[in-house]
Amino acid sequence: TQLLEQSPQFLSIQEGENLTVYCNSSSVFSSLQWYRQEPGEGPVLLVTVVTGGEVKKLKRLTFQFGDARKDSSLHITAAQPGDTGLYLCADLFGNEKLTFGTGTRLTIIP
Amino acid sequence: DTGVSQDPRHKITKRGQNVTFRCDPISEHNRLYWYRQTLGQGPEFLTYFQNEAQLEKSRLLSDRFSAERPKGSFSTLEIQRTEQGDSAMYLCASSPWSGIQETQYFGPGTRLLVL
């Protein structure tokens, strides 16, 4: 059974600061996805990465996929209160079901 | 709004009672998924359908749980003889399966509390 560990579990920083959260898998990812989930809502897809070493940018968010396709990082530049939420990494196993990580709960303090 | 909808949004029940949740996927999405999310954890896969066929069930889905998608549109998830350990957020997602990489669109979830 694949295990996805995310760190840190909780992160609280001031508005305007930079941060990085991590996702590590016990096995090679099929297809790595990052989601953000706000309280009382379902997860919303941010990005999908497939190729080892791939880097994708989404405005102030930078996603990096490890060369060995077993780890990933999400870097946020100049964090804003709207970035607050639960960040989840997931493996889209066999292009079908998702296996989610444990999540990083991010709070941006105005 | 034509996103995934779930009903009810919140449900409080007593241990031993049966509960049923409904999910309405995005129109014309042929795949529908159910996940369960407990406090402080990521969602866990329960089961999924392609049209009306249930293609896979997780070992998490005990015999007290049953899911249906009778006409390939909406789906129901029933929990019989609820236990306190069933307390969780139940999430539904749908996707337009085309044989390649897909995006799953999640609903807002049904939060269940078993007393």
PDB file of C-alpha atoms in Angstrom:
ATOM      1  CA  THR A   1       0.000   0.000   0.000  1.00  0.00           C
ATOM      2  CA  GLN A   2       1.377   3.365  -1.048  1.00  0.00           C
ATOM      3  CA  LEU A   3       1.947   5.863   1.773  1.00  0.00           C
ATOM      4  CA  LEU A   4       2.155   9.590   1.085  1.00  0.00           C
ATOM      5  CA  GLU A   5       3.703  11.642   3.871  1.00  0.00           C
ATOM      6  CA  GLN A   6       3.396  15.415   3.857  1.00  0.00           C
ATOM      7  CA  SER A   7       5.369  17.881   5.911  1.00  0.00           C
ATOM      8  CA  PRO A   8       4.966  19.967   7.828  1.00  0.00           C
ATOM      9  CA  GLN A   9       1.576  18.892   9.128  1.00  0.00           C
ATOM     10  CA  PHE A  10       0.767  22.468  10.193  1.00  0.00           C
ATOM     11  CA  LEU A  11       2.271  25.767   9.056  1.00  0.00           C
ATOM     12  CA  SER A  12       1.353  29.266  10.138  1.00  0.00           C
ATOM     13  CA  ILE A  13       3.179  32.230   8.632  1.00  0.00           C
ATOM     14  CA  GLN A  14       2.765  35.955   8.130  1.00  0.00           C
ATOM     15  CA  GLU A  15       1.380  37.430   4.929  1.00  0.00           C
ATOM     16  CA  GLY A  16       4.137  38.170   2.451  1.00  0.00           C
ATOM     17  CA  GLU A  17       6.481  35.391   3.559  1.00  0.00           C
ATOM     18  CA  ASN A  18       7.582  32.471   1.398  1.00  0.00           C
ATOM     19  CA  LEU A  19       7.008  28.815   2.264  1.00  0.00           C
ATOM     20  CA  THR A  20       7.609  25.312   1.013  1.00  0.00           C
ATOM     21  CA  VAL A  21       5.671  22.143   1.787  1.00  0.00           C
ATOM     22  CA  TYR A  22       6.716  18.629   0.903  1.00  0.00           C
ATOM     23  CA  CYS A  23       5.234  15.341  -0.194  1.00  0.00           C
ATOM     24  CA  ASN A  24       7.096  12.018  -0.062  1.00  0.00           C
ATOM     25  CA  SER A  25       5.857   8.692  -1.364  1.00  0.00           C
ATOM     26  CA  SER A  26       6.811   5.161  -0.333  1.00  0.00           C
ATOM     27  CA  SER A  27       6.683   4.205  -4.028  1.00  0.00           C
ATOM     28  CA  VAL A  28       6.986   5.850  -7.428  1.00  0.00           C
ATOM     29  CA  PHE A  29       4.079   8.102  -8.335  1.00  0.00           C
ATOM     30  CA  SER A  30       1.897   7.186 -11.293  1.00  0.00           C
ATOM     31  CA  SER A  31       0.793  10.783 -11.720  1.00  0.00           C
ATOM     32  CA  LEU A  32       1.199  13.373  -8.960  1.00  0.00           C
ATOM     33  CA  GLN A  33      -1.489  15.919  -8.258  1.00  0.00           C
ATOM     34  CA  TRP A  34      -1.680  18.774  -5.755  1.00  0.00           C
ATOM     35  CA  TYR A  35      -5.006  19.935  -4.336  1.00  0.00           C
ATOM     36  CA  ARG A  36      -6.146  22.729  -2.036  1.00  0.00           C
ATOM     37  CA  GLN A  37      -9.129  22.198   0.232  1.00  0.00           C
ATOM     38  CA  GLU A  38     -10.883  24.986   2.088  1.00  0.00           C
ATOM     39  CA  PRO A  39     -12.985  24.374   5.213  1.00  0.00           C
ATOM     40  CA  GLY A  40     -16.345  22.826   4.409  1.00  0.00           C
ATOM     41  CA  GLU A  41     -15.467  22.232   0.767  1.00  0.00           C
ATOM     42  CA  GLY A  42     -14.061  19.458  -1.385  1.00  0.00           C
ATOM     43  CA  PRO A  43     -10.484  19.478  -2.712  1.00  0.00           C
ATOM     44  CA  VAL A  44      -9.768  21.548  -5.817  1.00  0.00           C
ATOM     45  CA  LEU A  45      -7.077  20.461  -8.259  1.00  0.00           C
ATOM     46  CA  LEU A  46      -4.119  22.848  -8.562  1.00  0.00           C
ATOM     47  CA  VAL A  47      -1.727  20.951 -10.827  1.00  0.00           C
ATOM     48  CA  THR A  48      -0.791  17.565 -12.305  1.00  0.00           C
ATOM     49  CA  VAL A  49       2.833  16.544 -12.868  1.00  0.00           C
ATOM     50  CA  VAL A  50       3.943  13.378 -14.579  1.00  0.00           C
ATOM     51  CA  THR A  51       7.608  13.627 -15.610  1.00  0.00           C
ATOM     52  CA  GLY A  52      10.487  13.350 -13.129  1.00  0.00           C
ATOM     53  CA  GLY A  53      12.218  16.701 -12.618  1.00  0.00           C
ATOM     54  CA  GLU A  54       9.216  18.604 -13.953  1.00  0.00           C
ATOM     55  CA  VAL A  55       8.574  22.119 -12.634  1.00  0.00           C
ATOM     56  CA  LYS A  56       5.231  23.860 -13.043  1.00  0.00           C
ATOM     57  CA  LYS A  57       4.235  27.359 -12.038  1.00  0.00           C
ATOM     58  CA  LEU A  58       0.785  28.629 -11.229  1.00  0.00           C
ATOM     59  CA  LYS A  59       1.028  32.353 -10.440  1.00  0.00           C
ATOM     60  CA  ARG A  60       2.830  32.479  -7.050  1.00  0.00           C
ATOM     61  CA  LEU A  61       2.860  28.684  -6.673  1.00  0.00           C
ATOM     62  CA  THR A  62       5.764  26.561  -7.937  1.00  0.00           C
ATOM     63  CA  PHE A  63       5.470  22.795  -8.029  1.00  0.00           C
ATOM     64  CA  GLN A  64       8.534  20.579  -8.366  1.00  0.00           C
ATOM     65  CA  PHE A  65       8.553  16.842  -9.013  1.00  0.00           C
ATOM     66  CA  GLY A  66      11.603  14.861  -7.908  1.00  0.00           C
ATOM     67  CA  ASP A  67      13.811  13.164 -10.481  1.00  0.00           C
ATOM     68  CA  ALA A  68      12.986   9.758  -9.068  1.00  0.00           C
ATOM     69  CA  ARG A  69       9.250  10.575  -9.057  1.00  0.00           C
ATOM     70  CA  LYS A  70       8.918   9.753  -5.363  1.00  0.00           C
ATOM     71  CA  ASP A  71       8.787  13.246  -3.914  1.00  0.00           C
ATOM     72  CA  SER A  72       7.457  16.704  -4.655  1.00  0.00           C
ATOM     73  CA  SER A  73       7.470  20.192  -3.226  1.00  0.00           C
ATOM     74  CA  LEU A  74       5.114  23.146  -3.403  1.00  0.00           C
ATOM     75  CA  HIS A  75       6.618  26.595  -2.941  1.00  0.00           C
ATOM     76  CA  ILE A  76       4.459  29.668  -2.382  1.00  0.00           C
ATOM     77  CA  THR A  77       5.959  33.109  -2.859  1.00  0.00           C
ATOM     78  CA  ALA A  78       4.612  36.127  -0.977  1.00  0.00           C
ATOM     79  CA  ALA A  79       1.833  34.215   0.731  1.00  0.00           C
ATOM     80  CA  GLN A  80      -1.593  35.831   0.941  1.00  0.00           C
ATOM     81  CA  PRO A  81      -4.549  35.109   3.259  1.00  0.00           C
ATOM     82  CA  GLY A  82      -6.359  33.529   0.313  1.00  0.00           C
ATOM     83  CA  ASP A  83      -3.703  30.798   0.265  1.00  0.00           C
ATOM     84  CA  THR A  84      -5.001  29.493   3.585  1.00  0.00           C
ATOM     85  CA  GLY A  85      -6.225  25.919   3.358  1.00  0.00           C
ATOM     86  CA  LEU A  86      -5.348  22.238   3.468  1.00  0.00           C
ATOM     87  CA  TYR A  87      -2.828  21.301   0.800  1.00  0.00           C
ATOM     88  CA  LEU A  88      -2.998  17.701  -0.322  1.00  0.00           C
ATOM     89  CA  CYS A  89      -0.763  15.743  -2.634  1.00  0.00           C
ATOM     90  CA  ALA A  90      -2.231  12.707  -4.353  1.00  0.00           C
ATOM     91  CA  ASP A  91      -1.289   9.902  -6.703  1.00  0.00           C
ATOM     92  CA  LEU A  92      -3.694   9.270  -9.552  1.00  0.00           C
ATOM     93  CA  PHE A  93      -3.182   5.524  -9.518  1.00  0.00           C
ATOM     94  CA  GLY A  94      -3.800   3.875 -12.853  1.00  0.00           C
ATOM     95  CA  ASN A  95      -5.507   7.085 -14.025  1.00  0.00           C
ATOM     96  CA  GLU A  96      -8.404   6.047 -11.820  1.00  0.00           C
ATOM     97  CA  LYS A  97      -8.603   6.323  -8.049  1.00  0.00           C
ATOM     98  CA  LEU A  98      -6.696   8.888  -6.012  1.00  0.00           C
ATOM     99  CA  THR A  99      -4.458   8.095  -3.061  1.00  0.00           C
ATOM    100  CA  PHE A 100      -4.082  11.209  -0.924  1.00  0.00           C
ATOM    101  CA  GLY A 101      -1.350  12.321   1.430  1.00  0.00           C
ATOM    102  CA  THR A 102      -1.829  13.321   5.033  1.00  0.00           C
ATOM    103  CA  GLY A 103      -2.053  17.021   4.160  1.00  0.00           C
ATOM    104  CA  THR A 104      -0.446  20.288   5.255  1.00  0.00           C
ATOM    105  CA  ARG A 105      -2.757  22.760   6.945  1.00  0.00           C
ATOM    106  CA  LEU A 106      -1.556  26.248   6.017  1.00  0.00           C
ATOM    107  CA  THR A 107      -2.648  29.426   7.758  1.00  0.00           C
ATOM    108  CA  ILE A 108      -1.586  32.838   6.465  1.00  0.00           C
ATOM    109  CA  ILE A 109      -1.822  35.558   9.090  1.00  0.00           C
ATOM    110  CA  PRO A 110      -2.750  39.009   7.714  1.00  0.00           C
TER     111      PRO A 110
ATOM    112  CA  ASP B   1     -23.719  26.407 -10.756  1.00  0.00           C
ATOM    113  CA  THR B   2     -23.186  23.057 -12.532  1.00  0.00           C
ATOM    114  CA  GLY B   3     -20.623  21.532 -10.195  1.00  0.00           C
ATOM    115  CA  VAL B   4     -20.921  18.338  -8.168  1.00  0.00           C
ATOM    116  CA  SER B   5     -23.616  18.606  -5.513  1.00  0.00           C
ATOM    117  CA  GLN B   6     -24.126  16.519  -2.392  1.00  0.00           C
ATOM    118  CA  ASP B   7     -27.073  16.214  -0.082  1.00  0.00           C
ATOM    119  CA  PRO B   8     -27.338  16.593   2.825  1.00  0.00           C
ATOM    120  CA  ARG B   9     -24.357  18.758   3.735  1.00  0.00           C
ATOM    121  CA  HIS B  10     -24.555  17.716   7.367  1.00  0.00           C
ATOM    122  CA  LYS B  11     -26.082  14.690   9.083  1.00  0.00           C
ATOM    123  CA  ILE B  12     -26.246  13.846  12.781  1.00  0.00           C
ATOM    124  CA  THR B  13     -27.499  10.399  13.679  1.00  0.00           C
ATOM    125  CA  LYS B  14     -27.520   7.989  16.567  1.00  0.00           C
ATOM    126  CA  ARG B  15     -25.434   4.849  16.586  1.00  0.00           C
ATOM    127  CA  GLY B  16     -27.272   1.976  14.963  1.00  0.00           C
ATOM    128  CA  GLN B  17     -29.343   4.101  12.600  1.00  0.00           C
ATOM    129  CA  ASN B  18     -29.138   3.910   8.804  1.00  0.00           C
ATOM    130  CA  VAL B  19     -28.177   6.943   6.726  1.00  0.00           C
ATOM    131  CA  THR B  20     -28.178   7.639   2.996  1.00  0.00           C
ATOM    132  CA  PHE B  21     -26.265  10.313   1.115  1.00  0.00           C
ATOM    133  CA  ARG B  22     -26.832  11.518  -2.412  1.00  0.00           C
ATOM    134  CA  CYS B  23     -24.370  12.793  -4.996  1.00  0.00           C
ATOM    135  CA  ASP B  24     -25.271  14.528  -8.264  1.00  0.00           C
ATOM    136  CA  PRO B  25     -22.246  14.618 -10.575  1.00  0.00           C
ATOM    137  CA  ILE B  26     -21.463  17.128 -13.285  1.00  0.00           C
ATOM    138  CA  SER B  27     -23.759  16.448 -16.216  1.00  0.00           C
ATOM    139  CA  GLU B  28     -22.355  13.901 -18.685  1.00  0.00           C
ATOM    140  CA  HIS B  29     -19.493  12.854 -16.412  1.00  0.00           C
ATOM    141  CA  ASN B  30     -19.458   9.088 -16.706  1.00  0.00           C
ATOM    142  CA  ARG B  31     -17.257   8.354 -13.674  1.00  0.00           C
ATOM    143  CA  LEU B  32     -18.312   8.926 -10.096  1.00  0.00           C
ATOM    144  CA  TYR B  33     -16.167   8.375  -7.005  1.00  0.00           C
ATOM    145  CA  TRP B  34     -16.791   8.229  -3.262  1.00  0.00           C
ATOM    146  CA  TYR B  35     -14.113   9.117  -0.715  1.00  0.00           C
ATOM    147  CA  ARG B  36     -14.121   9.390   3.063  1.00  0.00           C
ATOM    148  CA  GLN B  37     -12.128  12.000   4.982  1.00  0.00           C
ATOM    149  CA  THR B  38     -11.627  11.894   8.711  1.00  0.00           C
ATOM    150  CA  LEU B  39     -10.496  14.893  10.725  1.00  0.00           C
ATOM    151  CA  GLY B  40      -6.900  15.836  10.061  1.00  0.00           C
ATOM    152  CA  GLN B  41      -6.417  13.308   7.263  1.00  0.00           C
ATOM    153  CA  GLY B  42      -6.537  13.251   3.496  1.00  0.00           C
ATOM    154  CA  PRO B  43      -9.496  11.625   1.717  1.00  0.00           C
ATOM    155  CA  GLU B  44      -9.502   7.830   1.349  1.00  0.00           C
ATOM    156  CA  PHE B  45     -10.937   6.074  -1.687  1.00  0.00           C
ATOM    157  CA  LEU B  46     -14.102   4.041  -1.084  1.00  0.00           C
ATOM    158  CA  THR B  47     -15.552   3.076  -4.460  1.00  0.00           C
ATOM    159  CA  TYR B  48     -16.186   4.263  -7.990  1.00  0.00           C
ATOM    160  CA  PHE B  49     -18.598   3.809 -10.876  1.00  0.00           C
ATOM    161  CA  GLN B  50     -18.327   4.056 -14.603  1.00  0.00           C
ATOM    162  CA  ASN B  51     -21.844   4.822 -15.736  1.00  0.00           C
ATOM    163  CA  GLU B  52     -23.983   2.442 -13.665  1.00  0.00           C
ATOM    164  CA  ALA B  53     -21.286  -0.204 -13.138  1.00  0.00           C
ATOM    165  CA  GLN B  54     -19.437  -0.292  -9.819  1.00  0.00           C
ATOM    166  CA  LEU B  55     -15.861  -1.043 -10.891  1.00  0.00           C
ATOM    167  CA  GLU B  56     -13.953  -1.149  -7.615  1.00  0.00           C
ATOM    168  CA  LYS B  57     -14.599  -1.181  -3.878  1.00  0.00           C
ATOM    169  CA  SER B  58     -11.990  -0.485  -1.235  1.00  0.00           C
ATOM    170  CA  ARG B  59     -11.517  -2.877   1.653  1.00  0.00           C
ATOM    171  CA  LEU B  60     -12.547   0.138   3.762  1.00  0.00           C
ATOM    172  CA  LEU B  61     -16.071  -0.383   2.426  1.00  0.00           C
ATOM    173  CA  SER B  62     -17.453  -2.909   4.920  1.00  0.00           C
ATOM    174  CA  ASP B  63     -20.642  -4.829   4.279  1.00  0.00           C
ATOM    175  CA  ARG B  64     -22.536  -2.105   6.141  1.00  0.00           C
ATOM    176  CA  PHE B  65     -21.798   0.259   3.259  1.00  0.00           C
ATOM    177  CA  SER B  66     -23.520   0.089  -0.097  1.00  0.00           C
ATOM    178  CA  ALA B  67     -23.335   2.416  -3.051  1.00  0.00           C
ATOM    179  CA  GLU B  68     -25.488   2.574  -6.130  1.00  0.00           C
ATOM    180  CA  ARG B  69     -25.707   4.526  -9.351  1.00  0.00           C
ATOM    181  CA  PRO B  70     -28.812   3.014 -10.901  1.00  0.00           C
ATOM    182  CA  LYS B  71     -29.162   5.111 -14.044  1.00  0.00           C
ATOM    183  CA  GLY B  72     -25.596   6.221 -14.442  1.00  0.00           C
ATOM    184  CA  SER B  73     -26.383   9.711 -13.189  1.00  0.00           C
ATOM    185  CA  PHE B  74     -26.766  10.405  -9.447  1.00  0.00           C
ATOM    186  CA  SER B  75     -25.386   8.039  -6.830  1.00  0.00           C
ATOM    187  CA  THR B  76     -26.345   7.109  -3.284  1.00  0.00           C
ATOM    188  CA  LEU B  77     -24.150   5.872  -0.459  1.00  0.00           C
ATOM    189  CA  GLU B  78     -25.944   4.079   2.361  1.00  0.00           C
ATOM    190  CA  ILE B  79     -24.469   3.179   5.724  1.00  0.00           C
ATOM    191  CA  GLN B  80     -26.405   0.649   7.761  1.00  0.00           C
ATOM    192  CA  ARG B  81     -26.154   0.286  11.547  1.00  0.00           C
ATOM    193  CA  THR B  82     -23.905   3.318  11.868  1.00  0.00           C
ATOM    194  CA  GLU B  83     -21.004   3.271  14.310  1.00  0.00           C
ATOM    195  CA  GLN B  84     -19.153   6.173  15.917  1.00  0.00           C
ATOM    196  CA  GLY B  85     -16.156   5.325  13.740  1.00  0.00           C
ATOM    197  CA  ASP B  86     -18.226   6.181  10.666  1.00  0.00           C
ATOM    198  CA  SER B  87     -18.118   9.864  11.642  1.00  0.00           C
ATOM    199  CA  ALA B  88     -16.336  11.591   8.773  1.00  0.00           C
ATOM    200  CA  MET B  89     -16.742  13.783   5.705  1.00  0.00           C
ATOM    201  CA  TYR B  90     -18.024  11.775   2.743  1.00  0.00           C
ATOM    202  CA  LEU B  91     -16.854  13.286  -0.534  1.00  0.00           C
ATOM    203  CA  CYS B  92     -18.139  12.591  -4.014  1.00  0.00           C
ATOM    204  CA  ALA B  93     -16.238  13.382  -7.197  1.00  0.00           C
ATOM    205  CA  SER B  94     -16.973  12.988 -10.883  1.00  0.00           C
ATOM    206  CA  SER B  95     -14.865  12.947 -14.016  1.00  0.00           C
ATOM    207  CA  PRO B  96     -15.289  12.773 -17.790  1.00  0.00           C
ATOM    208  CA  TRP B  97     -13.376   9.546 -18.310  1.00  0.00           C
ATOM    209  CA  SER B  98     -11.842   9.395 -21.785  1.00  0.00           C
ATOM    210  CA  GLY B  99      -9.243   6.662 -21.357  1.00  0.00           C
ATOM    211  CA  ILE B 100      -6.391   8.975 -20.422  1.00  0.00           C
ATOM    212  CA  GLN B 101      -5.450  11.242 -17.545  1.00  0.00           C
ATOM    213  CA  GLU B 102      -8.528  12.801 -16.019  1.00  0.00           C
ATOM    214  CA  THR B 103      -9.472  15.501 -13.549  1.00  0.00           C
ATOM    215  CA  GLN B 104     -11.785  14.602 -10.696  1.00  0.00           C
ATOM    216  CA  TYR B 105     -14.143  17.368  -9.605  1.00  0.00           C
ATOM    217  CA  PHE B 106     -15.167  17.162  -5.980  1.00  0.00           C
ATOM    218  CA  GLY B 107     -18.416  18.098  -4.326  1.00  0.00           C
ATOM    219  CA  PRO B 108     -18.612  19.955  -0.990  1.00  0.00           C
ATOM    220  CA  GLY B 109     -19.072  16.727   0.970  1.00  0.00           C
ATOM    221  CA  THR B 110     -21.540  15.410   3.529  1.00  0.00           C
ATOM    222  CA  ARG B 111     -20.312  15.648   7.100  1.00  0.00           C
ATOM    223  CA  LEU B 112     -21.624  12.756   9.212  1.00  0.00           C
ATOM    224  CA  LEU B 113     -21.597  12.723  12.999  1.00  0.00           C
ATOM    225  CA  VAL B 114     -22.629   9.512  14.737  1.00  0.00           C
ATOM    226  CA  LEU B 115     -23.510   9.956  18.399  1.00  0.00           C
TER     227      LEU B 115
END
